[in-house]
Amino acid sequence: MALKLYNTLTRQKAEFEPIDPKNVRMYVCGPTVYDYAHIGNARPVIVFDVLFRLLRHIYGPEHVTYVRNITDVDDKINARAARDYPDVPLNEAIRKVTEATEKQFHADIAALGVLLPTYEPRATEYIRRDDGRETMVSLIETLVERGNAYVAEDHVLFDVSSMPDYGRLSNRSLDEMEAGARVEVAPYKKGPMDFVLWKPSKPGEPAWPSPAGIATPGRPGWHIECSAMAGALLGPVFDIHGGGIDLTFPHHENEIAQSRCAHGTSVMANVWMHNGFLQVEGEKMSKSLGNFITINQLLADGWPGEVLRLNMLRTHYRQPIDWTKKGLEESRKILAGWFALDGLDTTDRTSISREVLDALEDDLNTPKAIAELHGLASAKDVKNLGAALGFLGLDGTTLRKANERTAETAQSIASTVIPLITARLEARKRKDFAESDRIRDELAKMGISLKDTKNKETGEIETTWEVTR
RNA sequence: GGCCACGUGGCGGAGUGGUGACGCAGCGGACUGCAAAUCCGCGUACCCCGGUUCAAUUCCGGGCGUGGCCUCCA
């Protein structure tokens, strides 16, 4: 089966045809580094990691270029830096915030089994540079020259009226947008939907020499950075652009406007993919509700990264997810069941089952793929199951780490537990089941569960135990 | 108000114009002193109302509900 992907641009699922099968190119909007990544941020990272793995499988690992940026210039970063490091010069404080957050982000997603993208550019590296690559400043200059952007009060603004099909991705017309606009329009804008490409910096704020003859130093608007990084690393037209569904408008719409007008192309990327939103325990995740869940917190609570990953993939990427504790428990059980099978090896990827690949090639139908995994598990086909799990980024690494931690806990309490188990076995031998059960209950309260097995050779009852919490 | 998704059994979640995927939970059985683990078995679900059709959960229309965007939140 050929790879099919749903394209937001056409609102249809269609067969994917790369521009150049020798170099399949994908761009995904990455995080703005000012705070811990939350579980909603994890979704596109995981979803597009699966797509990256699939593309590498189909076209060959050396024939796929995946760019996921780091946004390290943004007003939210400035605000956070000023708040957290009030006694440090702003630029230095910003560096502290972005470096620490970026490091944390990488640690978090590594636990989720996410491969490194081919390139992970930082926005600040693409404002200006001297190697001839596309930059935000060069894009802005081009847009001004071509009449798609104008200078007003030290800002550079994109003139949306200069682009006839602005709004095509999000399927809305300029009239509709203007009618529905609820924001106060800055007086220097020609049209209410015009958006900022460049804005002046206040003293002390990060600032770069401005384009288009503006004397005051400034900084880029949000949308231009993705256009610049995508253009610099993937060229004017590439295959796939991904991100959260909330970015469709205005971010992606504006990216398209900038890139297409600057490059004179009819599309920026052929396929636009958007992952659905995530709710927590049936409610919208928000700071005011206090249900903001970070990846870091989930990991700290003892959930192996692979459980988070599986939990994410149990829902199709375009569907909304209700992220619940119950779902996590279920994912943990499923994974534990698979990894308990004898002979499972996730490093041998020679036989990834056709059924699993077919499911993934059908617009990344991960729930279907997971159902196939269940089938392989019940057929005890550990060869195909292991291969598919490894392929999906569920290679057991974080499960093993969690098991090691449990083993350490077990070791630390073994001296308390073992005498109790011995006493219970003795009670059992003399058929004092009341005492035997009392000891088992006592252990259960400590989070220890027991298993009695009969030794086939000696006929003796033996008890194994494990820490369940 | 405009635009867009989505509504399947207790829960999660595929899929299909006509034989009730799959998983978790639950129930029954085997095993066990009893459990646990394991194995075997068990479910008459497709938001509502119309329409098309021999036949609709699946197609069409309307309604209701949930969520998203229209505010530099993935």
PDB file of N, CA, C and O in Angstrom, chain A residues 287-318:
ATOM      1  N   LYS A 287      -3.855  26.926  32.613  1.00  0.00           N
ATOM      2  CA  LYS A 287      -3.217  27.247  33.883  1.00  0.00           C
ATOM      3  C   LYS A 287      -4.248  27.615  34.941  1.00  0.00           C
ATOM      4  O   LYS A 287      -4.092  27.307  36.113  1.00  0.00           O
ATOM      5  N   SER A 288      -5.342  28.254  34.498  1.00  0.00           N
ATOM      6  CA  SER A 288      -6.333  28.676  35.491  1.00  0.00           C
ATOM      7  C   SER A 288      -7.056  27.484  36.114  1.00  0.00           C
ATOM      8  O   SER A 288      -7.433  27.511  37.275  1.00  0.00           O
ATOM      9  N   LEU A 289      -7.245  26.409  35.326  1.00  0.00           N
ATOM     10  CA  LEU A 289      -7.887  25.223  35.890  1.00  0.00           C
ATOM     11  C   LEU A 289      -6.913  24.390  36.718  1.00  0.00           C
ATOM     12  O   LEU A 289      -7.312  23.466  37.422  1.00  0.00           O
ATOM     13  N   GLY A 290      -5.633  24.725  36.593  1.00  0.00           N
ATOM     14  CA  GLY A 290      -4.634  24.004  37.379  1.00  0.00           C
ATOM     15  C   GLY A 290      -4.402  22.592  36.897  1.00  0.00           C
ATOM     16  O   GLY A 290      -3.912  21.746  37.634  1.00  0.00           O
ATOM     17  N   ASN A 291      -4.777  22.314  35.651  1.00  0.00           N
ATOM     18  CA  ASN A 291      -4.597  20.956  35.135  1.00  0.00           C
ATOM     19  C   ASN A 291      -3.534  20.907  34.049  1.00  0.00           C
ATOM     20  O   ASN A 291      -3.566  20.072  33.164  1.00  0.00           O
ATOM     21  N   PHE A 292      -2.605  21.819  34.143  1.00  0.00           N
ATOM     22  CA  PHE A 292      -1.520  21.901  33.184  1.00  0.00           C
ATOM     23  C   PHE A 292      -0.514  20.793  33.484  1.00  0.00           C
ATOM     24  O   PHE A 292       0.117  20.785  34.530  1.00  0.00           O
ATOM     25  N   ILE A 293      -0.395  19.827  32.602  1.00  0.00           N
ATOM     26  CA  ILE A 293       0.493  18.699  32.862  1.00  0.00           C
ATOM     27  C   ILE A 293       1.738  18.787  31.992  1.00  0.00           C
ATOM     28  O   ILE A 293       1.636  18.828  30.762  1.00  0.00           O
ATOM     29  N   THR A 294       2.904  18.808  32.622  1.00  0.00           N
ATOM     30  CA  THR A 294       4.136  18.832  31.840  1.00  0.00           C
ATOM     31  C   THR A 294       4.654  17.406  31.648  1.00  0.00           C
ATOM     32  O   THR A 294       4.364  16.510  32.439  1.00  0.00           O
ATOM     33  N   ILE A 295       5.422  17.232  30.591  1.00  0.00           N
ATOM     34  CA  ILE A 295       6.045  15.933  30.330  1.00  0.00           C
ATOM     35  C   ILE A 295       6.915  15.582  31.525  1.00  0.00           C
ATOM     36  O   ILE A 295       6.910  14.462  32.033  1.00  0.00           O
ATOM     37  N   ASN A 296       7.653  16.607  31.981  1.00  0.00           N
ATOM     38  CA  ASN A 296       8.559  16.424  33.100  1.00  0.00           C
ATOM     39  C   ASN A 296       7.859  15.890  34.340  1.00  0.00           C
ATOM     40  O   ASN A 296       8.354  14.997  35.022  1.00  0.00           O
ATOM     41  N   GLN A 297       6.678  16.429  34.619  1.00  0.00           N
ATOM     42  CA  GLN A 297       5.938  16.004  35.802  1.00  0.00           C
ATOM     43  C   GLN A 297       5.501  14.549  35.686  1.00  0.00           C
ATOM     44  O   GLN A 297       5.614  13.771  36.627  1.00  0.00           O
ATOM     45  N   LEU A 298       5.023  14.176  34.503  1.00  0.00           N
ATOM     46  CA  LEU A 298       4.584  12.795  34.294  1.00  0.00           C
ATOM     47  C   LEU A 298       5.744  11.831  34.476  1.00  0.00           C
ATOM     48  O   LEU A 298       5.608  10.778  35.093  1.00  0.00           O
ATOM     49  N   LEU A 299       6.905  12.222  33.955  1.00  0.00           N
ATOM     50  CA  LEU A 299       8.085  11.366  34.100  1.00  0.00           C
ATOM     51  C   LEU A 299       8.485  11.286  35.572  1.00  0.00           C
ATOM     52  O   LEU A 299       8.812  10.215  36.081  1.00  0.00           O
ATOM     53  N   ALA A 300       8.420  12.425  36.246  1.00  0.00           N
ATOM     54  CA  ALA A 300       8.786  12.454  37.663  1.00  0.00           C
ATOM     55  C   ALA A 300       7.813  11.620  38.499  1.00  0.00           C
ATOM     56  O   ALA A 300       8.189  11.057  39.523  1.00  0.00           O
ATOM     57  N   ASP A 301       6.566  11.548  38.041  1.00  0.00           N
ATOM     58  CA  ASP A 301       5.581  10.732  38.760  1.00  0.00           C
ATOM     59  C   ASP A 301       5.806   9.242  38.549  1.00  0.00           C
ATOM     60  O   ASP A 301       5.050   8.423  39.069  1.00  0.00           O
ATOM     61  N   GLY A 302       6.792   8.918  37.724  1.00  0.00           N
ATOM     62  CA  GLY A 302       7.141   7.513  37.566  1.00  0.00           C
ATOM     63  C   GLY A 302       6.569   6.845  36.322  1.00  0.00           C
ATOM     64  O   GLY A 302       6.704   5.637  36.159  1.00  0.00           O
ATOM     65  N   TRP A 303       5.930   7.610  35.448  1.00  0.00           N
ATOM     66  CA  TRP A 303       5.430   7.007  34.210  1.00  0.00           C
ATOM     67  C   TRP A 303       6.601   6.858  33.246  1.00  0.00           C
ATOM     68  O   TRP A 303       7.238   7.858  32.918  1.00  0.00           O
ATOM     69  N   PRO A 304       6.881   5.654  32.797  1.00  0.00           N
ATOM     70  CA  PRO A 304       7.928   5.515  31.788  1.00  0.00           C
ATOM     71  C   PRO A 304       7.547   6.287  30.522  1.00  0.00           C
ATOM     72  O   PRO A 304       6.367   6.341  30.163  1.00  0.00           O
ATOM     73  N   GLY A 305       8.546   6.881  29.871  1.00  0.00           N
ATOM     74  CA  GLY A 305       8.271   7.670  28.671  1.00  0.00           C
ATOM     75  C   GLY A 305       7.508   6.891  27.618  1.00  0.00           C
ATOM     76  O   GLY A 305       6.665   7.437  26.905  1.00  0.00           O
ATOM     77  N   GLU A 306       7.791   5.598  27.538  1.00  0.00           N
ATOM     78  CA  GLU A 306       7.120   4.793  26.512  1.00  0.00           C
ATOM     79  C   GLU A 306       5.631   4.636  26.782  1.00  0.00           C
ATOM     80  O   GLU A 306       4.841   4.465  25.855  1.00  0.00           O
ATOM     81  N   VAL A 307       5.255   4.690  28.049  1.00  0.00           N
ATOM     82  CA  VAL A 307       3.833   4.627  28.379  1.00  0.00           C
ATOM     83  C   VAL A 307       3.154   5.894  27.864  1.00  0.00           C
ATOM     84  O   VAL A 307       2.072   5.848  27.284  1.00  0.00           O
ATOM     85  N   LEU A 308       3.829   7.034  28.037  1.00  0.00           N
ATOM     86  CA  LEU A 308       3.277   8.292  27.519  1.00  0.00           C
ATOM     87  C   LEU A 308       3.169   8.223  25.996  1.00  0.00           C
ATOM     88  O   LEU A 308       2.189   8.649  25.406  1.00  0.00           O
ATOM     89  N   ARG A 309       4.208   7.673  25.396  1.00  0.00           N
ATOM     90  CA  ARG A 309       4.233   7.582  23.934  1.00  0.00           C
ATOM     91  C   ARG A 309       3.108   6.692  23.415  1.00  0.00           C
ATOM     92  O   ARG A 309       2.362   7.077  22.519  1.00  0.00           O
ATOM     93  N   LEU A 310       2.962   5.514  24.017  1.00  0.00           N
ATOM     94  CA  LEU A 310       1.896   4.613  23.585  1.00  0.00           C
ATOM     95  C   LEU A 310       0.531   5.255  23.821  1.00  0.00           C
ATOM     96  O   LEU A 310      -0.356   5.196  22.977  1.00  0.00           O
ATOM     97  N   ASN A 311       0.400   5.885  24.957  1.00  0.00           N
ATOM     98  CA  ASN A 311      -0.882   6.519  25.277  1.00  0.00           C
ATOM     99  C   ASN A 311      -1.253   7.570  24.223  1.00  0.00           C
ATOM    100  O   ASN A 311      -2.416   7.716  23.858  1.00  0.00           O
ATOM    101  N   MET A 312      -0.251   8.273  23.744  1.00  0.00           N
ATOM    102  CA  MET A 312      -0.482   9.285  22.718  1.00  0.00           C
ATOM    103  C   MET A 312      -0.890   8.635  21.405  1.00  0.00           C
ATOM    104  O   MET A 312      -1.766   9.125  20.698  1.00  0.00           O
ATOM    105  N   LEU A 313      -0.253   7.511  21.086  1.00  0.00           N
ATOM    106  CA  LEU A 313      -0.473   6.888  19.781  1.00  0.00           C
ATOM    107  C   LEU A 313      -1.728   6.029  19.744  1.00  0.00           C
ATOM    108  O   LEU A 313      -2.134   5.582  18.679  1.00  0.00           O
ATOM    109  N   ARG A 314      -2.343   5.797  20.887  1.00  0.00           N
ATOM    110  CA  ARG A 314      -3.580   5.013  20.890  1.00  0.00           C
ATOM    111  C   ARG A 314      -4.735   5.792  20.277  1.00  0.00           C
ATOM    112  O   ARG A 314      -5.778   5.228  19.978  1.00  0.00           O
ATOM    113  N   THR A 315      -4.566   7.091  20.144  1.00  0.00           N
ATOM    114  CA  THR A 315      -5.570   7.916  19.463  1.00  0.00           C
ATOM    115  C   THR A 315      -4.992   8.408  18.142  1.00  0.00           C
ATOM    116  O   THR A 315      -3.828   8.779  18.072  1.00  0.00           O
ATOM    117  N   HIS A 316      -5.794   8.385  17.103  1.00  0.00           N
ATOM    118  CA  HIS A 316      -5.342   8.886  15.803  1.00  0.00           C
ATOM    119  C   HIS A 316      -4.946  10.362  15.925  1.00  0.00           C
ATOM    120  O   HIS A 316      -5.587  11.115  16.650  1.00  0.00           O
ATOM    121  N   TYR A 317      -3.912  10.756  15.192  1.00  0.00           N
ATOM    122  CA  TYR A 317      -3.332  12.087  15.428  1.00  0.00           C
ATOM    123  C   TYR A 317      -4.289  13.241  15.145  1.00  0.00           C
ATOM    124  O   TYR A 317      -4.135  14.330  15.699  1.00  0.00           O
ATOM    125  N   ARG A 318      -5.297  13.010  14.291  1.00  0.00           N
ATOM    126  CA  ARG A 318      -6.198  14.133  13.998  1.00  0.00           C
ATOM    127  C   ARG A 318      -7.372  14.223  14.975  1.00  0.00           C
ATOM    128  O   ARG A 318      -8.094  15.217  14.997  1.00  0.00           O
TER     129      ARG A 318
END
